[in-house]
Every structure is written in C-alpha cells, then in structure tokens.
Short mmCIF file of C-alpha atoms and ligand atoms in Angstrom, two decimals:
data_model
loop_
_atom_site.label_atom_id
_atom_site.label_comp_id
_atom_site.label_asym_id
_atom_site.label_seq_id
_atom_site.Cartn_x
_atom_site.Cartn_y
_atom_site.Cartn_z
CA UNK A 20 71.65 73.43 42.94
CA UNK A 21 69.83 69.98 42.19
CA UNK A 22 69.78 67.56 45.04
CA UNK A 23 72.37 64.61 44.76
CA UNK A 24 74.37 62.53 46.78
CA UNK A 25 76.63 64.65 49.14
CA UNK A 26 73.67 67.28 49.18
CA UNK A 27 72.25 68.68 52.68
CA UNK A 28 68.65 69.24 52.15
CA UNK A 29 65.96 71.02 54.60
CA UNK A 30 62.58 70.47 53.87
CA UNK A 31 59.13 70.97 55.81
CA UNK A 32 56.78 68.04 55.24
CA UNK A 33 53.36 66.49 56.07
CA UNK A 34 53.05 62.83 56.72
CA UNK A 35 49.70 61.23 55.97
CA UNK A 36 48.54 57.43 56.00
CA UNK A 37 46.33 56.42 53.10
CA UNK A 38 42.71 57.47 55.16
CA UNK A 39 44.24 61.22 55.26
CA UNK A 40 44.94 61.17 58.58
CA UNK A 41 47.98 63.36 59.34
CA UNK A 42 50.61 61.31 61.48
CA UNK A 43 53.62 63.85 61.76
CA UNK A 44 54.05 67.34 60.33
CA UNK A 45 56.98 69.87 60.61
CA UNK A 46 54.65 72.47 60.46
CA UNK A 47 55.71 74.71 63.75
CA UNK A 48 59.13 73.56 64.01
CA UNK A 49 62.26 73.84 62.44
CA UNK A 50 62.73 72.60 58.70
CA UNK A 51 63.89 68.88 58.76
CA UNK A 52 67.58 68.73 57.60
CA UNK A 53 69.32 65.51 56.38
CA UNK A 54 72.34 64.48 53.90
CA UNK A 55 71.33 62.80 50.94
CA UNK A 56 72.52 59.71 49.90
CA UNK A 57 73.17 58.35 53.34
CA UNK A 58 70.24 56.55 54.17
CA UNK A 59 69.30 58.87 56.77
CA UNK A 60 65.46 59.18 55.62
CA UNK A 61 63.35 56.20 54.16
CA UNK A 62 64.46 55.02 50.98
CA UNK A 63 61.35 55.94 49.09
CA UNK A 64 61.53 59.41 50.11
CA UNK A 65 65.04 60.00 49.54
CA UNK A 66 64.64 58.55 45.85
CA UNK A 67 61.39 60.97 45.43
CA UNK A 68 64.02 64.12 46.62
CA UNK A 69 66.96 63.28 43.91
CA UNK A 70 67.14 65.84 41.39
CA UNK A 71 64.78 68.22 43.13
CA UNK A 72 65.81 71.67 44.25
CA UNK A 73 64.91 74.46 46.74
CA UNK A 74 61.15 75.62 46.23
CA UNK A 75 60.12 72.49 44.90
CA UNK A 76 57.00 71.13 46.45
CA UNK A 77 55.58 67.51 45.56
CA UNK A 78 53.50 65.00 47.10
CA UNK A 79 54.87 61.26 47.17
CA UNK A 80 52.92 57.76 48.09
CA UNK A 81 55.38 55.63 49.38
CA UNK A 82 54.40 51.72 49.63
CA UNK A 83 55.46 50.10 53.16
CA UNK A 84 58.91 48.22 52.14
CA UNK A 85 60.03 51.58 50.97
CA UNK A 86 58.96 53.18 54.33
CA UNK A 87 59.45 51.31 57.55
CA UNK A 88 58.86 47.88 56.00
CA UNK A 89 56.72 45.52 56.57
CA UNK A 90 55.58 44.10 59.73
CA UNK A 91 57.35 41.22 61.28
CA UNK A 92 55.29 39.05 63.35
CA UNK A 93 58.50 37.41 65.07
CA UNK A 94 58.74 40.87 66.58
CA UNK A 95 55.88 40.35 68.66
CA UNK A 96 56.45 38.64 71.97
CA UNK A 97 55.19 37.32 75.42
CA UNK A 98 57.52 38.56 78.17
CA UNK A 99 56.55 37.61 81.57
CA UNK A 100 55.11 40.19 83.69
CA UNK A 101 57.72 40.44 86.30
CA UNK A 102 60.01 41.95 83.40
CA UNK A 103 57.60 44.79 84.31
CA UNK A 104 58.17 45.20 88.32
CA UNK A 105 58.01 48.74 89.37
CA UNK A 106 55.70 49.54 86.64
CA UNK A 107 52.58 50.96 87.90
CA UNK A 108 49.23 49.92 85.85
CA UNK A 109 50.90 48.28 82.94
CA UNK A 110 48.43 49.22 80.10
CA UNK A 111 48.38 48.83 76.10
CA UNK A 112 50.35 51.55 74.44
CA UNK A 113 52.87 51.66 77.06
CA UNK A 114 56.27 52.41 75.45
CA UNK A 115 59.35 50.85 76.98
CA UNK A 116 63.35 50.37 75.75
CA UNK A 117 64.13 47.02 75.50
CA UNK A 118 67.75 45.01 74.90
CA UNK A 119 67.80 42.36 71.89
CA UNK A 120 69.56 39.64 72.44
CA UNK A 121 72.04 40.91 70.05
CA UNK A 122 72.44 44.06 72.72
CA UNK A 123 71.00 46.69 70.56
CA UNK A 124 68.44 48.78 72.27
CA UNK A 125 64.81 48.51 71.03
CA UNK A 126 61.62 50.72 71.50
CA UNK A 127 58.91 47.69 72.32
CA UNK A 128 55.06 48.72 72.41
CA UNK A 129 52.61 46.85 74.75
CA UNK A 130 49.67 45.61 72.88
CA UNK A 131 48.54 43.01 75.53
CA UNK A 132 48.17 42.55 79.48
CA UNK A 133 47.41 39.25 81.00
CA UNK A 134 47.65 37.91 84.36
CA UNK A 135 51.13 36.06 83.55
CA UNK A 136 52.26 37.46 80.44
CA UNK A 137 52.55 40.72 78.45
CA UNK A 138 52.74 40.73 74.73
CA UNK A 139 55.16 43.37 73.61
CA UNK A 140 55.58 44.43 69.81
CA UNK A 141 58.96 45.65 68.04
CA UNK A 142 57.75 46.56 65.05
CA UNK A 143 58.17 50.19 64.07
CA UNK A 144 54.87 52.03 64.78
CA UNK A 145 54.51 52.54 60.98
CA UNK A 146 55.80 49.38 59.89
CA UNK A 147 53.47 47.95 57.14
CA UNK A 148 51.96 51.02 56.52
CA UNK A 149 52.12 53.16 53.60
CA UNK A 150 52.94 56.52 53.61
CA UNK A 151 52.14 59.68 51.87
CA UNK A 152 54.51 62.99 52.39
CA UNK A 153 53.54 66.36 51.08
CA UNK A 154 56.88 68.02 50.78
CA UNK A 155 58.04 71.49 50.32
CA UNK A 156 62.32 71.99 49.98
CA UNK A 157 63.39 74.96 51.73
CA UNK A 158 66.85 74.78 51.08
CA UNK A 159 69.71 72.56 49.25
CA UNK A 160 73.53 72.95 50.04
CA UNK A 161 76.83 71.07 49.59
CA UNK A 162 77.95 68.85 52.40
CA UNK A 163 81.13 69.63 54.01
CA UNK A 164 83.94 66.89 53.89
CA UNK A 165 83.14 66.21 57.85
CA UNK A 166 79.75 65.72 57.16
CA UNK A 167 80.45 63.44 54.14
CA UNK A 168 82.69 61.75 56.10
CA UNK A 169 80.65 61.25 59.20
CA UNK A 170 77.14 60.27 57.09
CA UNK A 171 75.23 62.62 58.86
CA UNK A 172 74.91 66.50 58.92
CA UNK A 173 76.11 69.08 61.69
CA UNK A 174 73.50 71.57 61.60
CA UNK A 175 72.92 73.60 64.93
CA UNK A 176 74.45 71.02 66.86
CA UNK A 177 77.31 70.89 69.09
CA UNK A 178 77.98 67.27 68.62
CA UNK A 179 81.14 65.50 69.68
CA UNK A 180 82.19 62.87 67.34
ZN1 ZN Q 21 79.49 63.95 62.61
#
C-alpha cells in the first residue's frame, strides 16, 4: 500500500542537523505515527513520504522553510523582570509557557537575563535550521472515517473529542 492522503503512516526516524548532530530520534521508542495529508508533520517530510510504502528507507534534506520556518526576529522580545516573579535563578535556556496577545499559549526560551529586563525568544527551537531525516517506514494503513474527520490518528489513545 502506497502512502497517499488518508494513509496512517508509522515510521522510525533519526533527525540530524547539517553538521551531523543528532537532534531527535525514535530509536528505542514506539514508531511515530501520523495521518498523511493533514499537515500533522512538517511539509518537507510529508511530501517526501508520498508514494512510499512499508519497508522503504530514505534520507531527505529539508530546507528551513519546509520545516519549522525561518527565524522571525519579531518573536524575540524584552519583558520586564517582574514577569518572572517566583522563579529562582532565572537563566538563559530556561523555557516558559507564555500567552500571546491573541490568547494562544506559546513556549518561549530565555536568551538573556539583565537586571531590569529578560529577553525571550518564541521562535521554534528548530526555526531557521535545515534538517536531515533518516526514515524507515514500518507501517501504512488506511485511516478510519473518524480519523479522517478529525484530521489526526486515534492510535493507542483513549482520547475524548
Ligand atoms: Zn480525534
């Protein structure tokens, strides 16, 4: 069975950056599963999956714009230090959930700590990065009607929707 819109695909992967450092991997975990054609995974990887089938192995290089997007310097903000009351030893690299003006929650990373202000970056940690995926497809099945309607898979979870 070939991967097409409406397929549920399971795969193992190793994600590296152009320098060859491993950023993420499914090794030792369950295979990752997604609904093809629903935008559940990054665009560059979803396109590389189309037409393949169980047992296929491949490596794909993905440009930032087809992965987590380019960095947006507008997402780097200085906020007053009072906003972090109750946080001990505020340090670069710490992550926080913040609410944006539109009400969505987003994860921000502290990049600089000064006496009055703290600089936070809401870019995805992999924004602006080219990515290389080494993929092995371990399963392809047809999505159920309900999965198609919901736009995601229902595997191994007792979700209430
Ligand atoms: Zn659902």
